[in-house]
Short mmCIF file of N, CA and C in Angstrom, two decimals:
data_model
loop_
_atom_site.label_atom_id
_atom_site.label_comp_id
_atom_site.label_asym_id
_atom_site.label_seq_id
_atom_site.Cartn_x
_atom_site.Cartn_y
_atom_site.Cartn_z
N UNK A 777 97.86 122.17 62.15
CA UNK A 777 96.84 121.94 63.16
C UNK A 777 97.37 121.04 64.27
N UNK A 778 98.30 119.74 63.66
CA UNK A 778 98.47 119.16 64.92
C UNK A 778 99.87 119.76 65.69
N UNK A 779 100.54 120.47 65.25
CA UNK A 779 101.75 121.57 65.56
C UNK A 779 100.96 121.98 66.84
N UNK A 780 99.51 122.95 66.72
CA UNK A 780 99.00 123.85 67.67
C UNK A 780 98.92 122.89 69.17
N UNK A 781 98.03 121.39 68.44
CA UNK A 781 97.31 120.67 69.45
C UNK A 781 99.15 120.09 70.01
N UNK A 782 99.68 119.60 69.91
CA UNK A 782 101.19 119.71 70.63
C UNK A 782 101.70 120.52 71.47
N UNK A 783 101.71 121.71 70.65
CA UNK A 783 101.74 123.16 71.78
C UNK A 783 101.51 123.18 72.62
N UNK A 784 99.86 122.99 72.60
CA UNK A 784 98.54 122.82 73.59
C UNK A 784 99.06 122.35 74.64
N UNK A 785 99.38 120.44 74.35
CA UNK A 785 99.36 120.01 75.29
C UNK A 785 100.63 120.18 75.97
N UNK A 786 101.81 120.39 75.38
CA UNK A 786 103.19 120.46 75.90
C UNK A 786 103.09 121.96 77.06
N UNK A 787 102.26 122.59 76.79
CA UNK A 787 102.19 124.08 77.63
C UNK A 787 101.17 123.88 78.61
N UNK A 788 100.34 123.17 78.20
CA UNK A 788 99.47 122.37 79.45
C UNK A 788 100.42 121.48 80.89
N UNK A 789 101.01 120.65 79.95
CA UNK A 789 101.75 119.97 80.88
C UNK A 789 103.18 120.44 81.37
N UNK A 790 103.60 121.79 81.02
CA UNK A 790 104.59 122.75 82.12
C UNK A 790 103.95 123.51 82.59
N UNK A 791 102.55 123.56 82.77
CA UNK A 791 101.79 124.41 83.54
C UNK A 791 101.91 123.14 84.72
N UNK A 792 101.43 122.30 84.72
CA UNK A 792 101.12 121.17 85.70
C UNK A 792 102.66 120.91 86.48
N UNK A 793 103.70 120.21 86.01
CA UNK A 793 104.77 120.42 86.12
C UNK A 793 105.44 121.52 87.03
N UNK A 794 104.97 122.91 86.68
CA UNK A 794 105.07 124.08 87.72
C UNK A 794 104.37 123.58 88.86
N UNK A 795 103.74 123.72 88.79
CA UNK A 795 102.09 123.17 89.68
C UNK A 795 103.16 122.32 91.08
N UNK A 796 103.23 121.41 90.52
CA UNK A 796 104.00 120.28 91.43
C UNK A 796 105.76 120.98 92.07
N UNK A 797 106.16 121.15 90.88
CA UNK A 797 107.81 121.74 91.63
C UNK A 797 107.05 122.89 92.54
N UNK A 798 106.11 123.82 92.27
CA UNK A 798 105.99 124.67 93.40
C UNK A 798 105.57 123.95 94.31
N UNK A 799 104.65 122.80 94.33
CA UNK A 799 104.31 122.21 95.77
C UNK A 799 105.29 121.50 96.50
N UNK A 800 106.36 120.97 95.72
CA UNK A 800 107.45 120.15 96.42
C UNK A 800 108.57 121.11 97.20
N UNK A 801 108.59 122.12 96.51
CA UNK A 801 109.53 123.17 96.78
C UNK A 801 109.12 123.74 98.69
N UNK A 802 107.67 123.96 98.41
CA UNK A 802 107.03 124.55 100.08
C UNK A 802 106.98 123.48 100.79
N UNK A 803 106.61 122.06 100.28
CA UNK A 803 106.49 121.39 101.50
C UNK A 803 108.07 120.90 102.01
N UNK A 804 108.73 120.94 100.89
CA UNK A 804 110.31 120.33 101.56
C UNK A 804 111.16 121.57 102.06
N UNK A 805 110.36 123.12 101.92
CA UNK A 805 111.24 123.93 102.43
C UNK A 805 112.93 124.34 101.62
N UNK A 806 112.75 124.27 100.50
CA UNK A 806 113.53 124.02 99.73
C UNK A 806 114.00 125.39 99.07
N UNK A 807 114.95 126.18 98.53
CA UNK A 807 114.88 127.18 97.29
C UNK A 807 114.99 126.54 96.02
N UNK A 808 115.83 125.38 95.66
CA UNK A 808 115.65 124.54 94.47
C UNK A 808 115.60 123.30 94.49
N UNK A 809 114.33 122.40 93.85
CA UNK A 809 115.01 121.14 93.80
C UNK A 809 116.06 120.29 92.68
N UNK A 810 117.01 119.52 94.12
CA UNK A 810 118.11 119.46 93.17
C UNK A 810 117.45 118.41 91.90
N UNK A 811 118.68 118.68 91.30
CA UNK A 811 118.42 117.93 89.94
C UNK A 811 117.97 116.55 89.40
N UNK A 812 118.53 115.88 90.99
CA UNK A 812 117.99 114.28 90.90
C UNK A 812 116.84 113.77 91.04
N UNK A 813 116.50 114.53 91.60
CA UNK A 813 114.76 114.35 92.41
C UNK A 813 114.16 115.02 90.93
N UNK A 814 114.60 115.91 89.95
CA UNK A 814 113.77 116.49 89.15
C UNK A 814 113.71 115.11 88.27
N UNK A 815 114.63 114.77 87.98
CA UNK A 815 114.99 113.67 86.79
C UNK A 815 114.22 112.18 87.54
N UNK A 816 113.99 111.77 88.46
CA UNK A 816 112.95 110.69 88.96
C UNK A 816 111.68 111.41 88.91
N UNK A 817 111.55 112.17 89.12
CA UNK A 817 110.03 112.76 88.90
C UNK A 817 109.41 112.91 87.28
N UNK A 818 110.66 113.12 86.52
CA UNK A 818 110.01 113.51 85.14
C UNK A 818 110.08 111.80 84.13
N UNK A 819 111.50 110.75 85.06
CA UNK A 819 111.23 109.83 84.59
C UNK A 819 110.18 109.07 84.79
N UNK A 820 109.63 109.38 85.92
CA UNK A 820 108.03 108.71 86.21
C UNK A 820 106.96 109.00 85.48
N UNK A 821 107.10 110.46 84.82
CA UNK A 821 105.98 111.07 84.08
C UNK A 821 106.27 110.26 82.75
N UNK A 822 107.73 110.17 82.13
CA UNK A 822 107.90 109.45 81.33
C UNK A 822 107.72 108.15 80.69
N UNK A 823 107.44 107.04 81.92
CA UNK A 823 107.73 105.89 81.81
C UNK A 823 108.80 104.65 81.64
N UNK A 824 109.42 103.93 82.02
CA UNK A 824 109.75 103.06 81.48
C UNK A 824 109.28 101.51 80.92
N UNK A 825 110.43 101.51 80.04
CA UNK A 825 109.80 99.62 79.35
C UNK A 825 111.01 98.69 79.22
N UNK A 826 111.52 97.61 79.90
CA UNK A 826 112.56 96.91 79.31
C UNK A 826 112.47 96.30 78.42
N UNK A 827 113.09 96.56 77.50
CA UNK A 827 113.58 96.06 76.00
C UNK A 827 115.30 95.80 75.79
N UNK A 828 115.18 94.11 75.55
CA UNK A 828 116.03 93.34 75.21
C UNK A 828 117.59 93.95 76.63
N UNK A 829 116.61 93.70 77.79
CA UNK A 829 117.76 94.21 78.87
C UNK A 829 117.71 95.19 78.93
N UNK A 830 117.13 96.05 78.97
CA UNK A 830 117.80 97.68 78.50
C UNK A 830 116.26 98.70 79.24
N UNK A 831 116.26 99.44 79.76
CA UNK A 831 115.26 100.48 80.43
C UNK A 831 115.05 101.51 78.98
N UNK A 832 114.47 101.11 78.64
CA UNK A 832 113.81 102.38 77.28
C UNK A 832 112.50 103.51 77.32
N UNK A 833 112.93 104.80 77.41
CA UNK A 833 112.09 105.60 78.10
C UNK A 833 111.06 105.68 77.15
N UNK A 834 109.96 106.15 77.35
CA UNK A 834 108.82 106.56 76.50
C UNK A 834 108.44 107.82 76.81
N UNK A 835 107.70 108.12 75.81
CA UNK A 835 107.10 109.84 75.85
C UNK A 835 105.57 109.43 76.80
N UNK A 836 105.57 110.24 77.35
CA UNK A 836 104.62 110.30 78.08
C UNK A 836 103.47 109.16 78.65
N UNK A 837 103.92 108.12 79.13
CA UNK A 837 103.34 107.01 79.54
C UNK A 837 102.94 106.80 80.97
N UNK A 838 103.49 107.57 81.70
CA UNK A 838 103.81 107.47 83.38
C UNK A 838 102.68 108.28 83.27
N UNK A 839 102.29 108.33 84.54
CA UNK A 839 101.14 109.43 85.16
C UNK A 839 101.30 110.32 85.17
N UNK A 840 100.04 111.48 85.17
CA UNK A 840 101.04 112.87 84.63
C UNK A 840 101.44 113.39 85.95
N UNK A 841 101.88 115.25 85.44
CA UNK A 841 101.75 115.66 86.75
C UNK A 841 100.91 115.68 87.47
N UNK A 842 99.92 115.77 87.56
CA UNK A 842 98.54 116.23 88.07
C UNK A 842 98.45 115.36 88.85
N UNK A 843 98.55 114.36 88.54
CA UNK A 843 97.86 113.19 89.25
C UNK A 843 98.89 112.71 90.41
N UNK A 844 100.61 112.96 90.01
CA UNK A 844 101.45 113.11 91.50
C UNK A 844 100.94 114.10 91.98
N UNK A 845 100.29 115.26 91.71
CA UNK A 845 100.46 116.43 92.62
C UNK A 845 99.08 116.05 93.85
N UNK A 846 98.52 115.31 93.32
CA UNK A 846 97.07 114.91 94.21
C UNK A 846 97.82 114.27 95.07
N UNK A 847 98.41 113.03 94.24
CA UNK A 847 98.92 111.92 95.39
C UNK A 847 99.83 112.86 96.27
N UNK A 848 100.41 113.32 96.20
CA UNK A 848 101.27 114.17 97.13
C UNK A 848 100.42 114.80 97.91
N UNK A 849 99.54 115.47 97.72
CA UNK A 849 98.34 116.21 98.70
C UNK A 849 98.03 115.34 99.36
N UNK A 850 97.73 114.29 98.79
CA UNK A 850 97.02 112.74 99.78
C UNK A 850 98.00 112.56 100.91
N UNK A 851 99.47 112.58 100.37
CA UNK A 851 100.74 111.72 101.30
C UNK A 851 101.23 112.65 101.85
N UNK A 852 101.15 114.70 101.94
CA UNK A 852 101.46 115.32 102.70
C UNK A 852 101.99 115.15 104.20
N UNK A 853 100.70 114.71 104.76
CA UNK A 853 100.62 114.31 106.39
C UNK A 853 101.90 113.55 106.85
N UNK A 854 101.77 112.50 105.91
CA UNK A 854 102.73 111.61 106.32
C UNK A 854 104.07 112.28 105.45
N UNK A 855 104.32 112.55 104.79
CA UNK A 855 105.62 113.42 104.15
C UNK A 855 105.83 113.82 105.67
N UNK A 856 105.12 114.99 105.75
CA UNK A 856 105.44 116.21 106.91
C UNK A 856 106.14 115.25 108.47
N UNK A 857 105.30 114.28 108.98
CA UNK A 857 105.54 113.60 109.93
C UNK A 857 106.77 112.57 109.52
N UNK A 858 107.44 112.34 108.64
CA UNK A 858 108.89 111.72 108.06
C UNK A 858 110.08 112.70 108.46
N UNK A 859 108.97 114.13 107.13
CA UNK A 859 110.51 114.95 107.61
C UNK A 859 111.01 115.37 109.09
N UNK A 860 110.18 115.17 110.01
CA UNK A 860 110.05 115.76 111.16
C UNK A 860 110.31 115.01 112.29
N UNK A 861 110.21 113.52 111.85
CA UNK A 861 110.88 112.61 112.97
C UNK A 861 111.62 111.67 112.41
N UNK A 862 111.76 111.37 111.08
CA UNK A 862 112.95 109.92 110.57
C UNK A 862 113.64 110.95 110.19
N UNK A 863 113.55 112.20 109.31
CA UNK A 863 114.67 112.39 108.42
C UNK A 863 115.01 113.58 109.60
N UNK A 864 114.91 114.31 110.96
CA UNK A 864 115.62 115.01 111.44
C UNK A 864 115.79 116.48 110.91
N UNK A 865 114.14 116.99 109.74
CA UNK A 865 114.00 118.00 109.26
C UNK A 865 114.99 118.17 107.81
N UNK A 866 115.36 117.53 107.68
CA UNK A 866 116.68 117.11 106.40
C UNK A 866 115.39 117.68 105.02
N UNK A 867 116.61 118.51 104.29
CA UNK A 867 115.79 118.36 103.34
C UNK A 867 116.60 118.02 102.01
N UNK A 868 117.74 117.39 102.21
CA UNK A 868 118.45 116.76 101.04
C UNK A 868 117.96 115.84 100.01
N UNK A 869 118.29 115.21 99.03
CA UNK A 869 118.27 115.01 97.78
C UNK A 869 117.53 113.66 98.55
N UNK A 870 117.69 112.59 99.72
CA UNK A 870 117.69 111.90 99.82
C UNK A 870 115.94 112.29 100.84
N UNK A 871 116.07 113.09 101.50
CA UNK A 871 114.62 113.32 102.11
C UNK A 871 113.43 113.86 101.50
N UNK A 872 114.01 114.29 100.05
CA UNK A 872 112.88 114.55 99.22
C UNK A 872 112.49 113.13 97.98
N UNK A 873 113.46 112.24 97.98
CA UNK A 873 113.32 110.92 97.15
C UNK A 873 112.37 110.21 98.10
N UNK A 874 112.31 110.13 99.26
CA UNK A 874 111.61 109.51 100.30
C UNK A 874 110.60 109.96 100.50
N UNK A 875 110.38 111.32 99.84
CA UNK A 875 108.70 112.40 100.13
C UNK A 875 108.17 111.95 98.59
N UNK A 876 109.25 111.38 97.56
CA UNK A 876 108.57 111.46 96.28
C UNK A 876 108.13 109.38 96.33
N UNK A 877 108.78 108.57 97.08
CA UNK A 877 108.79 107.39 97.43
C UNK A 877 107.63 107.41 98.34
N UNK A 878 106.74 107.54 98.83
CA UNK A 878 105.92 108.26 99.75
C UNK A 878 104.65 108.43 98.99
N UNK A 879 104.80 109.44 98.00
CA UNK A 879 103.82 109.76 96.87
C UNK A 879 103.32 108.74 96.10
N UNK A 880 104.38 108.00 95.35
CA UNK A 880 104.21 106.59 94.49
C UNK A 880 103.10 105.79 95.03
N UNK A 881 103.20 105.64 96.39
CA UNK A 881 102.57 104.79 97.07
C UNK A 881 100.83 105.14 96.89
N UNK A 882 100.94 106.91 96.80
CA UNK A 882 99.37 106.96 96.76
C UNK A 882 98.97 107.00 95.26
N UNK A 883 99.30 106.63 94.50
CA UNK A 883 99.35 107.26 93.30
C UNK A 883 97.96 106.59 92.98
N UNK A 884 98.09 105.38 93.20
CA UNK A 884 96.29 104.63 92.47
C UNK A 884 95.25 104.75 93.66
N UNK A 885 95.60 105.57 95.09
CA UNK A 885 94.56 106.20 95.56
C UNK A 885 93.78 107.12 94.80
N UNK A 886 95.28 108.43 94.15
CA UNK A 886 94.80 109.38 93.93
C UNK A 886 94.18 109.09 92.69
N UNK A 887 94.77 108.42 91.98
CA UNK A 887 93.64 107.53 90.46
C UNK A 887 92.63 107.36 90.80
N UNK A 888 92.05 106.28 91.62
CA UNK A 888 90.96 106.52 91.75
C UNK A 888 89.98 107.19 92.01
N UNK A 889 90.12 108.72 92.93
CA UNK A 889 89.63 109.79 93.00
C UNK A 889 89.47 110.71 91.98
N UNK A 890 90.44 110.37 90.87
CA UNK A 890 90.07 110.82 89.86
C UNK A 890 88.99 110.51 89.06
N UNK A 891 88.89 109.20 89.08
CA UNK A 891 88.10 108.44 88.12
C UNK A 891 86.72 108.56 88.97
N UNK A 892 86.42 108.39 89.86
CA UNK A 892 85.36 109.11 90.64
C UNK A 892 84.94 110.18 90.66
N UNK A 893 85.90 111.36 90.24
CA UNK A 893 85.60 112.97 90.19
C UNK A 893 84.57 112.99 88.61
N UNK A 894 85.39 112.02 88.01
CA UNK A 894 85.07 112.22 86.54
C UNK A 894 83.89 111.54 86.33
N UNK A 895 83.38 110.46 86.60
CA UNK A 895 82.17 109.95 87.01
C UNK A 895 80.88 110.82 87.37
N UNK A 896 81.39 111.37 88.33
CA UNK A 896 80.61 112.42 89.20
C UNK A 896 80.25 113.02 88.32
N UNK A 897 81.15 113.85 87.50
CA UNK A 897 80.76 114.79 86.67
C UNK A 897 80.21 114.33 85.51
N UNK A 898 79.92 113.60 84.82
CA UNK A 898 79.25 112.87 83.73
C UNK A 898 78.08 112.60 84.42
N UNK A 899 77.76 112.37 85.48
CA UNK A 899 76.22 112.27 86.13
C UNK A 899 75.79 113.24 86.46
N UNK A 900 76.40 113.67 86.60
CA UNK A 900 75.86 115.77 87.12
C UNK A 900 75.18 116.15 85.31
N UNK A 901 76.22 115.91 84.37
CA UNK A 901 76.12 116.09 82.98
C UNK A 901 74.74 115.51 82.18
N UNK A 902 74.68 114.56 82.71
CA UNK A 902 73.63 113.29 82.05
C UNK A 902 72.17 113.70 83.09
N UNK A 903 72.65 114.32 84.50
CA UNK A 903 71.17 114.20 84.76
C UNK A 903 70.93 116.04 84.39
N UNK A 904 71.67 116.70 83.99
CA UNK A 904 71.06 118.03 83.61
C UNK A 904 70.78 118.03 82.24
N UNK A 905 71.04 117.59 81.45
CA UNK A 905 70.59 117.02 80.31
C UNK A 905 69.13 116.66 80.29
N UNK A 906 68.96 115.62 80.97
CA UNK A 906 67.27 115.11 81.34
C UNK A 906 66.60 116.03 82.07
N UNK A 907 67.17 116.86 82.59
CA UNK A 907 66.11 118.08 83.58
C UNK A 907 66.19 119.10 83.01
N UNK A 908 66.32 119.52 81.68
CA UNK A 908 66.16 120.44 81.13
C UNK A 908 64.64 120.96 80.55
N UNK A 909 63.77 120.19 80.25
CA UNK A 909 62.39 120.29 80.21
C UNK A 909 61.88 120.88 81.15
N UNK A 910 61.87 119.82 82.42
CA UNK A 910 61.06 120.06 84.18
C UNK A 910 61.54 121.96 84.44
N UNK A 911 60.18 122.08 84.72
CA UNK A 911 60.28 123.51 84.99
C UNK A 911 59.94 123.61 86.48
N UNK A 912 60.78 124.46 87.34
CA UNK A 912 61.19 124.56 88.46
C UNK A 912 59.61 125.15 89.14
N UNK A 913 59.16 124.96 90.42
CA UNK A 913 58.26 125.66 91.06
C UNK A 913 58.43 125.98 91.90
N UNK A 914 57.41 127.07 92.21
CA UNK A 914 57.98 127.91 93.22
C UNK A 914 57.64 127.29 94.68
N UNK A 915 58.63 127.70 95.63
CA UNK A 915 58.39 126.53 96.96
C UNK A 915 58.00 127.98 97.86
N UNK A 916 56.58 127.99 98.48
CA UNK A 916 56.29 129.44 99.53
C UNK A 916 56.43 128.15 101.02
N UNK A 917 57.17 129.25 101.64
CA UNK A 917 57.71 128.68 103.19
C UNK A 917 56.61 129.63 103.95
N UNK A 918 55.72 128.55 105.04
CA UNK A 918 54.51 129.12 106.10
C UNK A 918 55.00 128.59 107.04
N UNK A 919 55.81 129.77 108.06
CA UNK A 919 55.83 129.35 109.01
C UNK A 919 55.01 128.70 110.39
N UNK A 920 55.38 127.95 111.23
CA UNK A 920 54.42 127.82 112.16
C UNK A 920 54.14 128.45 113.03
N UNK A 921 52.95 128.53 113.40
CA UNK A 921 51.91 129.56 114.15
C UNK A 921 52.16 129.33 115.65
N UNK A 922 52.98 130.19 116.12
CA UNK A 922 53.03 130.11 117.69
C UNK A 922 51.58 130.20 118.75
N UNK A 923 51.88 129.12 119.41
CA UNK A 923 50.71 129.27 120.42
C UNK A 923 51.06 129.47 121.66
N UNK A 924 50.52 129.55 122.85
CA UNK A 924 50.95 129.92 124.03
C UNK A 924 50.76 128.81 124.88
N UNK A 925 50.66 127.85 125.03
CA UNK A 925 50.68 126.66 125.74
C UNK A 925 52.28 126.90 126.29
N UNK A 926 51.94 126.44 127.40
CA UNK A 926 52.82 126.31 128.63
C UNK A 926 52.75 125.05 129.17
N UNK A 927 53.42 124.71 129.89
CA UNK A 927 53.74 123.26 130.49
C UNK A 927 53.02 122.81 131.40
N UNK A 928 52.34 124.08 132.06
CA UNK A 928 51.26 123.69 133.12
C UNK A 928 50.36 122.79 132.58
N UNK A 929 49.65 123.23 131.37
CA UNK A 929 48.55 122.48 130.36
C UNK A 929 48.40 121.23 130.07
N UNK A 930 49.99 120.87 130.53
CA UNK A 930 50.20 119.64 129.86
C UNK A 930 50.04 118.38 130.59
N UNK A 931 50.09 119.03 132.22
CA UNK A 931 49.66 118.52 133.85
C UNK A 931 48.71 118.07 133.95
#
């Protein structure tokens, strides 16, 4: 059982993962991203912790994909306006670390929009819950009755 729920989530999160390399791929104009930019991106998803001097990665501690792929939607604008006047349209290893340096920055924007989405939806949840009794009525629309008054009348 917990084999499946692993599965689950490990195929969940290369769905997401896709998700993002396809968005980094169109906005940097790219056919692959190179390998370095993959390996800071997945070490972020990863996490780090220093222990006794030493950078020790963890399984899944960093933010996931999902939540760069927002922040990146958020930091687009400004991505786009980098590549287009600091980096000289560049789309090397070094102008996409600077689009993913860029992203970081929104990252607890895009957190918090999350945590707001999710909110939202637990009140949407909680108040249809309570309005499940109240029975809807019917609303008849009467329009208003045209009269012929003119402006003279009003003289």
């Amino acid at each position: 059982m917990e084999h499946l729920k692993a599965k689950a989530a490990t195929q969940k999160e290369n769905e997401e993962w896709d998700d993002l390399y396809q968005y980094i791929i169109k906005l940097h104009d790219l056919v692959v991203l190179p390998k370095g930019n993959i390996t800071r991106l997945k070490d972020l998803r990863s996490g780090f912790v220093m222990k006794n001097g030493k950078k020790v990665k963890q399984w899944r501690t960093g933010p996931d994909f999902n939540l760069m792929l927002d922040a990146y939607k958020l930091s687009e604008d400004s991505i786009r306006w980098c590549i287009k006047n600091k980096l000289d349209g560049s789309n090397d290893v070094k102008a996409v670390n600077y689009g993913i340096s860029i992203m970081i920055d929104k990252l607890n924007e895009a957190n918090e929009r999350k945590k707001n989405r999710q909110r939202q939806l637990e009140q949407i949840q909680l108040e249809s819950k309570n309005t499940k009794g109240i029975t809807n009525y019917e609303v008849i629309y009467k329009p208003k009755s045209e009269n012929d008054n003119d402006i003279s009348e009003f003289l």
